[in-house]
GROMACS .gro file of C-alpha atoms in nm:
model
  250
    1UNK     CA    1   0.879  29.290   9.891
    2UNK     CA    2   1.051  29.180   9.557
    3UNK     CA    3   0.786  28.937   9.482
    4UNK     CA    4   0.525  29.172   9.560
    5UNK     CA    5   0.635  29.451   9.337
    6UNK     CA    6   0.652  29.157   9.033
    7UNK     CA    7   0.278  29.016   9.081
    8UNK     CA    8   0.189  29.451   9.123
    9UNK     CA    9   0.427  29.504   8.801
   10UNK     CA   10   0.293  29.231   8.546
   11UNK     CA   11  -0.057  29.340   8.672
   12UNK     CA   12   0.030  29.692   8.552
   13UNK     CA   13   0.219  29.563   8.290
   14UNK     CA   14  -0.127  29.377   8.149
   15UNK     CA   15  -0.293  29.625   8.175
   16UNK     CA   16  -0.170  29.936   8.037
   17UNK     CA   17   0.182  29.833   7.969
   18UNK     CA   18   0.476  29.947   8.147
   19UNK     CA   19   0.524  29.671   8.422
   20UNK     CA   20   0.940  29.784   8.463
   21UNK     CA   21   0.794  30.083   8.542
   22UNK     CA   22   0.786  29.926   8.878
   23UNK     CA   23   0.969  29.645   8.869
   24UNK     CA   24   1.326  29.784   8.740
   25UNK     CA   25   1.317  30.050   9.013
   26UNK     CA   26   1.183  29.797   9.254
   27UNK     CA   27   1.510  29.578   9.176
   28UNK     CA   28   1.732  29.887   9.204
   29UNK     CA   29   1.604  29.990   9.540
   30UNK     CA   30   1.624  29.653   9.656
   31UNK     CA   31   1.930  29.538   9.571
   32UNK     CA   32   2.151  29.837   9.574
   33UNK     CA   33   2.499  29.699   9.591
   34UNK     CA   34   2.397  29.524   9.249
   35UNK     CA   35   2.562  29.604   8.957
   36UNK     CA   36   2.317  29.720   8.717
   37UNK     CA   37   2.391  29.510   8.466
   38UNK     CA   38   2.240  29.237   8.685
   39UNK     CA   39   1.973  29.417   8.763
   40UNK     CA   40   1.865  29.443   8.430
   41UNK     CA   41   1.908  29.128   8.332
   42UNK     CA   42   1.657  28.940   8.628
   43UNK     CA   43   1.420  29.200   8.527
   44UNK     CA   44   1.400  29.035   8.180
   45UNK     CA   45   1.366  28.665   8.335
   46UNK     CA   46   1.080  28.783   8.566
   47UNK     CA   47   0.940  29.042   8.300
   48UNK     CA   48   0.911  28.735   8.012
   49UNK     CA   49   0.674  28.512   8.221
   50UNK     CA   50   0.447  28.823   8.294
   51UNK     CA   51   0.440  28.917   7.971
   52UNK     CA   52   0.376  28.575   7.826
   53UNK     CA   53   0.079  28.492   8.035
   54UNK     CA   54  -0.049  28.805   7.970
   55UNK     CA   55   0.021  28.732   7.554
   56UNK     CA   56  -0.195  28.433   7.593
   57UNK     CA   57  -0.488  28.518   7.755
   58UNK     CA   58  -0.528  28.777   7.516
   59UNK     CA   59  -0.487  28.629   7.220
   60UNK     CA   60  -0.792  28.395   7.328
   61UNK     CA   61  -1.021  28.708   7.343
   62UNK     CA   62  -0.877  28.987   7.141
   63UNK     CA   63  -0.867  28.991   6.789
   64UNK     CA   64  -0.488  29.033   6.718
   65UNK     CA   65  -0.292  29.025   6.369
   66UNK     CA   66  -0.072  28.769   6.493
   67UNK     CA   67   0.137  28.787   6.160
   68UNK     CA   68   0.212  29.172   6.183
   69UNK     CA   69   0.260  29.148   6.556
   70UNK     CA   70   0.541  28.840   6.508
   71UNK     CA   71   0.721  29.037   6.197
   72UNK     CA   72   0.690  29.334   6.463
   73UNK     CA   73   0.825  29.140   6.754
   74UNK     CA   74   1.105  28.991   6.571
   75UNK     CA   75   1.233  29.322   6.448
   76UNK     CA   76   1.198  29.388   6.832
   77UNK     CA   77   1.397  29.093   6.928
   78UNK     CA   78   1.686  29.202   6.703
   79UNK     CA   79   1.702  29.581   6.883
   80UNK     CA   80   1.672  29.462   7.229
   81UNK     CA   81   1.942  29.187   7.150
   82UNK     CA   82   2.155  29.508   7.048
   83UNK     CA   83   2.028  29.744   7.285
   84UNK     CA   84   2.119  29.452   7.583
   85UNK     CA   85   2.470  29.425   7.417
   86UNK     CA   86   2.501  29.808   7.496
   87UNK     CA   87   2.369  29.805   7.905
   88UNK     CA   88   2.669  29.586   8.041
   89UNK     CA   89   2.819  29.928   8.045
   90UNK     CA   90   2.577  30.089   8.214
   91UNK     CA   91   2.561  30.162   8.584
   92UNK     CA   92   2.350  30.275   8.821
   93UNK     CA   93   2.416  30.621   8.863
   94UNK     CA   94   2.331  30.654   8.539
   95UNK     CA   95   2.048  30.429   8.519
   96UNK     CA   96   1.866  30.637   8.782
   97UNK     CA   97   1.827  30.975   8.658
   98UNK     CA   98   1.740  30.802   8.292
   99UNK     CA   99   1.444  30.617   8.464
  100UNK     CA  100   1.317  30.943   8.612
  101UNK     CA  101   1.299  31.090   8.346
  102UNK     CA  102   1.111  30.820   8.166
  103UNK     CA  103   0.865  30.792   8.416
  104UNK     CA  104   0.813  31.191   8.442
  105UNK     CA  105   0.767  31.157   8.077
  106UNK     CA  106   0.490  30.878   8.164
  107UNK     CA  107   0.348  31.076   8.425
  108UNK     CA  108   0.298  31.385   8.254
  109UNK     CA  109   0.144  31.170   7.911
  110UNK     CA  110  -0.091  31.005   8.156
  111UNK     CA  111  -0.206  31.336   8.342
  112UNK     CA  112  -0.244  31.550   8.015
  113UNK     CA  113  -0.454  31.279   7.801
  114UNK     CA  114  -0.749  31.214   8.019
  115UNK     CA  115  -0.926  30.965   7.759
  116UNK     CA  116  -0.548  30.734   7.739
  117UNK     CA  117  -0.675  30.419   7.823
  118UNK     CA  118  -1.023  30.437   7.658
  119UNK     CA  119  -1.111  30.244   7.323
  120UNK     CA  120  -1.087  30.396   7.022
  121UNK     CA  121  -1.252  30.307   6.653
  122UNK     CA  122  -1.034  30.370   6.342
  123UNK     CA  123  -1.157  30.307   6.040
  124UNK     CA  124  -0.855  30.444   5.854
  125UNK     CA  125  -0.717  30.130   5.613
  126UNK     CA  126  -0.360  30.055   5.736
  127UNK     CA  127  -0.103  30.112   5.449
  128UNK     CA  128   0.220  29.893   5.372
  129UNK     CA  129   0.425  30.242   5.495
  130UNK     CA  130   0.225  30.254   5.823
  131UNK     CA  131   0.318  29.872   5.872
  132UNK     CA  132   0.694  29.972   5.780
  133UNK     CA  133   0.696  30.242   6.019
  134UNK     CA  134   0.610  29.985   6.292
  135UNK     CA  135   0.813  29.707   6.166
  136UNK     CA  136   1.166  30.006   6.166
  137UNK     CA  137   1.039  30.225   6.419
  138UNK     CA  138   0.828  29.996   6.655
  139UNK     CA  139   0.952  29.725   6.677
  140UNK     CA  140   1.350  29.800   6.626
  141UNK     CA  141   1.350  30.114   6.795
  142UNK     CA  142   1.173  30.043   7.095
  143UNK     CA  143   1.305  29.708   7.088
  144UNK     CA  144   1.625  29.861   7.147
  145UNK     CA  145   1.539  30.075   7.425
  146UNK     CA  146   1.385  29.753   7.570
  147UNK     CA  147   1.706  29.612   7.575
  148UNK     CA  148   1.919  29.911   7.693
  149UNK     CA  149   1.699  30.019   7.982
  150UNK     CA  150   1.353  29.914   7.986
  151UNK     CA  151   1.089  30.056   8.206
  152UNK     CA  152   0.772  30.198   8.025
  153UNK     CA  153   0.833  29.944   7.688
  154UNK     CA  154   0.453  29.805   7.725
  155UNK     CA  155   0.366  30.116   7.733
  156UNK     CA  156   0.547  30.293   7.446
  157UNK     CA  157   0.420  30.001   7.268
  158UNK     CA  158   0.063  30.025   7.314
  159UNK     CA  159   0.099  30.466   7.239
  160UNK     CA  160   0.301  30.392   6.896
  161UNK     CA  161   0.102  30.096   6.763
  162UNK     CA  162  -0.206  30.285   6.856
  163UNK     CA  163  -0.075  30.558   6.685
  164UNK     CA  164   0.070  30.413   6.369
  165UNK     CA  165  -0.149  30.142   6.323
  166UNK     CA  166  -0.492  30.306   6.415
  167UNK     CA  167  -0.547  30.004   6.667
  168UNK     CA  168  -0.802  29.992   6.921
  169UNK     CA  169  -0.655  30.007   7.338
  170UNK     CA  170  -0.732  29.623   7.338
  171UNK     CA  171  -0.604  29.555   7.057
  172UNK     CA  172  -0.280  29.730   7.060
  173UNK     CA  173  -0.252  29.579   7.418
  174UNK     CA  174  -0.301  29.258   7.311
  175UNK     CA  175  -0.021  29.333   6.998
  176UNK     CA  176   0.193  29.476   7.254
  177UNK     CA  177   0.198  29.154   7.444
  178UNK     CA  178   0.319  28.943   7.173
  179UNK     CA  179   0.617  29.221   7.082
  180UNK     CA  180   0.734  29.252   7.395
  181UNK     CA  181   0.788  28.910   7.434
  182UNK     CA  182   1.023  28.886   7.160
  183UNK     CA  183   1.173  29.216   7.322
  184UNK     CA  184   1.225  29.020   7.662
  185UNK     CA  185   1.298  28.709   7.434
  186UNK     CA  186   1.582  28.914   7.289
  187UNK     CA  187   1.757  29.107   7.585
  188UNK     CA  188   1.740  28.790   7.786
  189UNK     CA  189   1.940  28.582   7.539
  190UNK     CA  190   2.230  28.858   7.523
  191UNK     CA  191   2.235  28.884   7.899
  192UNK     CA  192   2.222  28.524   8.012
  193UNK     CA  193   2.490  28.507   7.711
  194UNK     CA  194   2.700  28.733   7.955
  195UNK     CA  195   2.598  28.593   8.254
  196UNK     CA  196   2.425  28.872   8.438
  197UNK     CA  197   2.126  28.705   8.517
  198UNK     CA  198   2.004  28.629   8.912
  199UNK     CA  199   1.840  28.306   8.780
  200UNK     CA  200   1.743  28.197   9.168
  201UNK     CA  201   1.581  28.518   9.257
  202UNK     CA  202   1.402  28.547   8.906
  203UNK     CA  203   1.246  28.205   8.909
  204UNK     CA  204   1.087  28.319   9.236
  205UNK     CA  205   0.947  28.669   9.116
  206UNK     CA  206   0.852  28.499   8.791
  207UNK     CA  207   0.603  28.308   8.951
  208UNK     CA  208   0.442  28.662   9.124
  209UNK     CA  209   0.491  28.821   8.789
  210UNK     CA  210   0.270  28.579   8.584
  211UNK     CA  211   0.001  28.551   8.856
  212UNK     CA  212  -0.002  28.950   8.825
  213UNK     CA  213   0.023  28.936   8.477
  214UNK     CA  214  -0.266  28.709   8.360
  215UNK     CA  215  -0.512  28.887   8.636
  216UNK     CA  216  -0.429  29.198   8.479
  217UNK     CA  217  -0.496  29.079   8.083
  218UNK     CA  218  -0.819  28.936   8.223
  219UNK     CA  219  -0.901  29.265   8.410
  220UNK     CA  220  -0.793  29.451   8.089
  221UNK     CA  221  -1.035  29.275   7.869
  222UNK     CA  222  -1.346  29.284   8.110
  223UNK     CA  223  -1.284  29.652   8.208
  224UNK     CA  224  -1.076  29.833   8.009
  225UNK     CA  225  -0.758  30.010   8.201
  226UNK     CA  226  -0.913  30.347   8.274
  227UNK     CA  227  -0.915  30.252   8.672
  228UNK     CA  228  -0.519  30.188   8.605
  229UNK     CA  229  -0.475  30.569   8.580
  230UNK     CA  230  -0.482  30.665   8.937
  231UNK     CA  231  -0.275  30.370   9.040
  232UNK     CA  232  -0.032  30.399   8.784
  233UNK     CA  233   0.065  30.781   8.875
  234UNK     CA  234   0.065  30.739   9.266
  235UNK     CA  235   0.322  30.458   9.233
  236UNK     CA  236   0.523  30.688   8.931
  237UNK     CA  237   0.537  30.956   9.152
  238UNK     CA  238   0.635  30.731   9.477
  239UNK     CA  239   0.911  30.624   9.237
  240UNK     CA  240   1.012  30.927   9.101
  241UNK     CA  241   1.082  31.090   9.439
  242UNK     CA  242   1.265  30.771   9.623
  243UNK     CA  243   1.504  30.784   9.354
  244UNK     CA  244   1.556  31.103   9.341
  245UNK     CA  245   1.653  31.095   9.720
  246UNK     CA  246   1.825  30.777   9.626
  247UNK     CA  247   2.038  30.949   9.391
  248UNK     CA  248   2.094  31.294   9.560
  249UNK     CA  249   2.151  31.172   9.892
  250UNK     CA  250   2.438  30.901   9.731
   0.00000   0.00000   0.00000
């Protein structure tokens, strides 16, 4: 069921982002006599993999600013680094009213923006304080929610560099790729640095989470990810409510 929800979660993940979405509550549900802390960290060794794959078959289609997206990625890898440092703390009770409210938060983005998920043209010249603002704000301060909890990163990614940079869907998706791999890159160092990581149980996900991962990219670029948005919100929802039992009924 694990292995599943990794090959479902990088194919998300590709797509429109947000792959722990899935996977981190997947884990949780799974493995609930798991301290959190190890959750986390065998969500970023399956998550990486995904996430690479996905990086490289776009960036043999989409046109990407590799440069921006590396100086973005490593002011990622930096916050996630810190943000990991923070989440050996962390448990589970508290993890899983924080992920409900991300993924309401997701949910309710989704539902009230029907065209998220369409292409967009910009013609607006990017200025060295837009590029700033997703250097500081982009990449550190997502990059440290990466590293603290997670689930909907891809995703936040795709919305802010959209957003600041005036990037097409593909594009930022593509961008978003690259970022979050130095994200991963980042939070996995600090955690397998504290020994937190299910290495055994990761490699086998990994493998389900880079099949998922590069079918998704390749779906992404011949279709776009508007036929994500019904998936996406059944399995939020379906989420949403089994943790919500989870936590209640605990």
């Amino acid at each position: 069921a694990l292995c599943l929800a990794a090959a479902a979660a990088g194919w998300i993940d590709a797509v429109v982002g947000g792959g722990g979405l899935l996977l981190l509550p997947a884990l949780l549900l799974g493995l609930p006599q798991v301290q959190a802390v190890h959750i986390l960290g065998t969500n970023k060794a399956v998550s990486i993999v995904g996430t690479t794959g996905a990086a490289v078959t776009y960036l043999r289609k989409a046109p990407v600013d590799v440069r921006m997206a590396v100086r973005i990625g490593l002011a990622a890898l930096a916050g996630s680094m810190t943000g990991a440092f923070f989440a050996a703390g962390i448990s589970s009770a508290v993890l899983r009213p924080v992920i409900m409210v991300v993924l309401l938060g997701v949910a309710a983005f989704v539902m009230l923006r029907p065209a998220f998920g369409r292409a967009q043209q910009d013609t607006t010249p990017v200025t060295r304080a837009r590029i700033a603002t997703a250097i500081v704000l982009v990449g550190g301060g997502i990059g440290f929610y990466d590293g603290l909890f997670g689930p909907g990163t891809g995703t936040f990614l795709v919305l802010a560099l959209t957003a600041v940079l005036h990037l097409d869907l593909v594009t930022a998706s593509a961008t978003a790729k690259i970022v979050n791999v130095c994200t991963n890159a980042g939070a996995l160092a600090m955690f397998a640095y504290q020994g937190v990581v299910m290495w055994q149980l990761a490699a086998i996900m990994a493998v389900f989470n880079l099949a998922g991962g590069t079918l998704g990219a390749r779906m992404a670029l011949r279709k776009g990810s508007e036929f994500v948005r019904g998936v996406l919100l059944v399995v939020v929802f379906s989420l949403v409510a089994k943790l919500a039992f989870d936590q209640w009924t605990g």
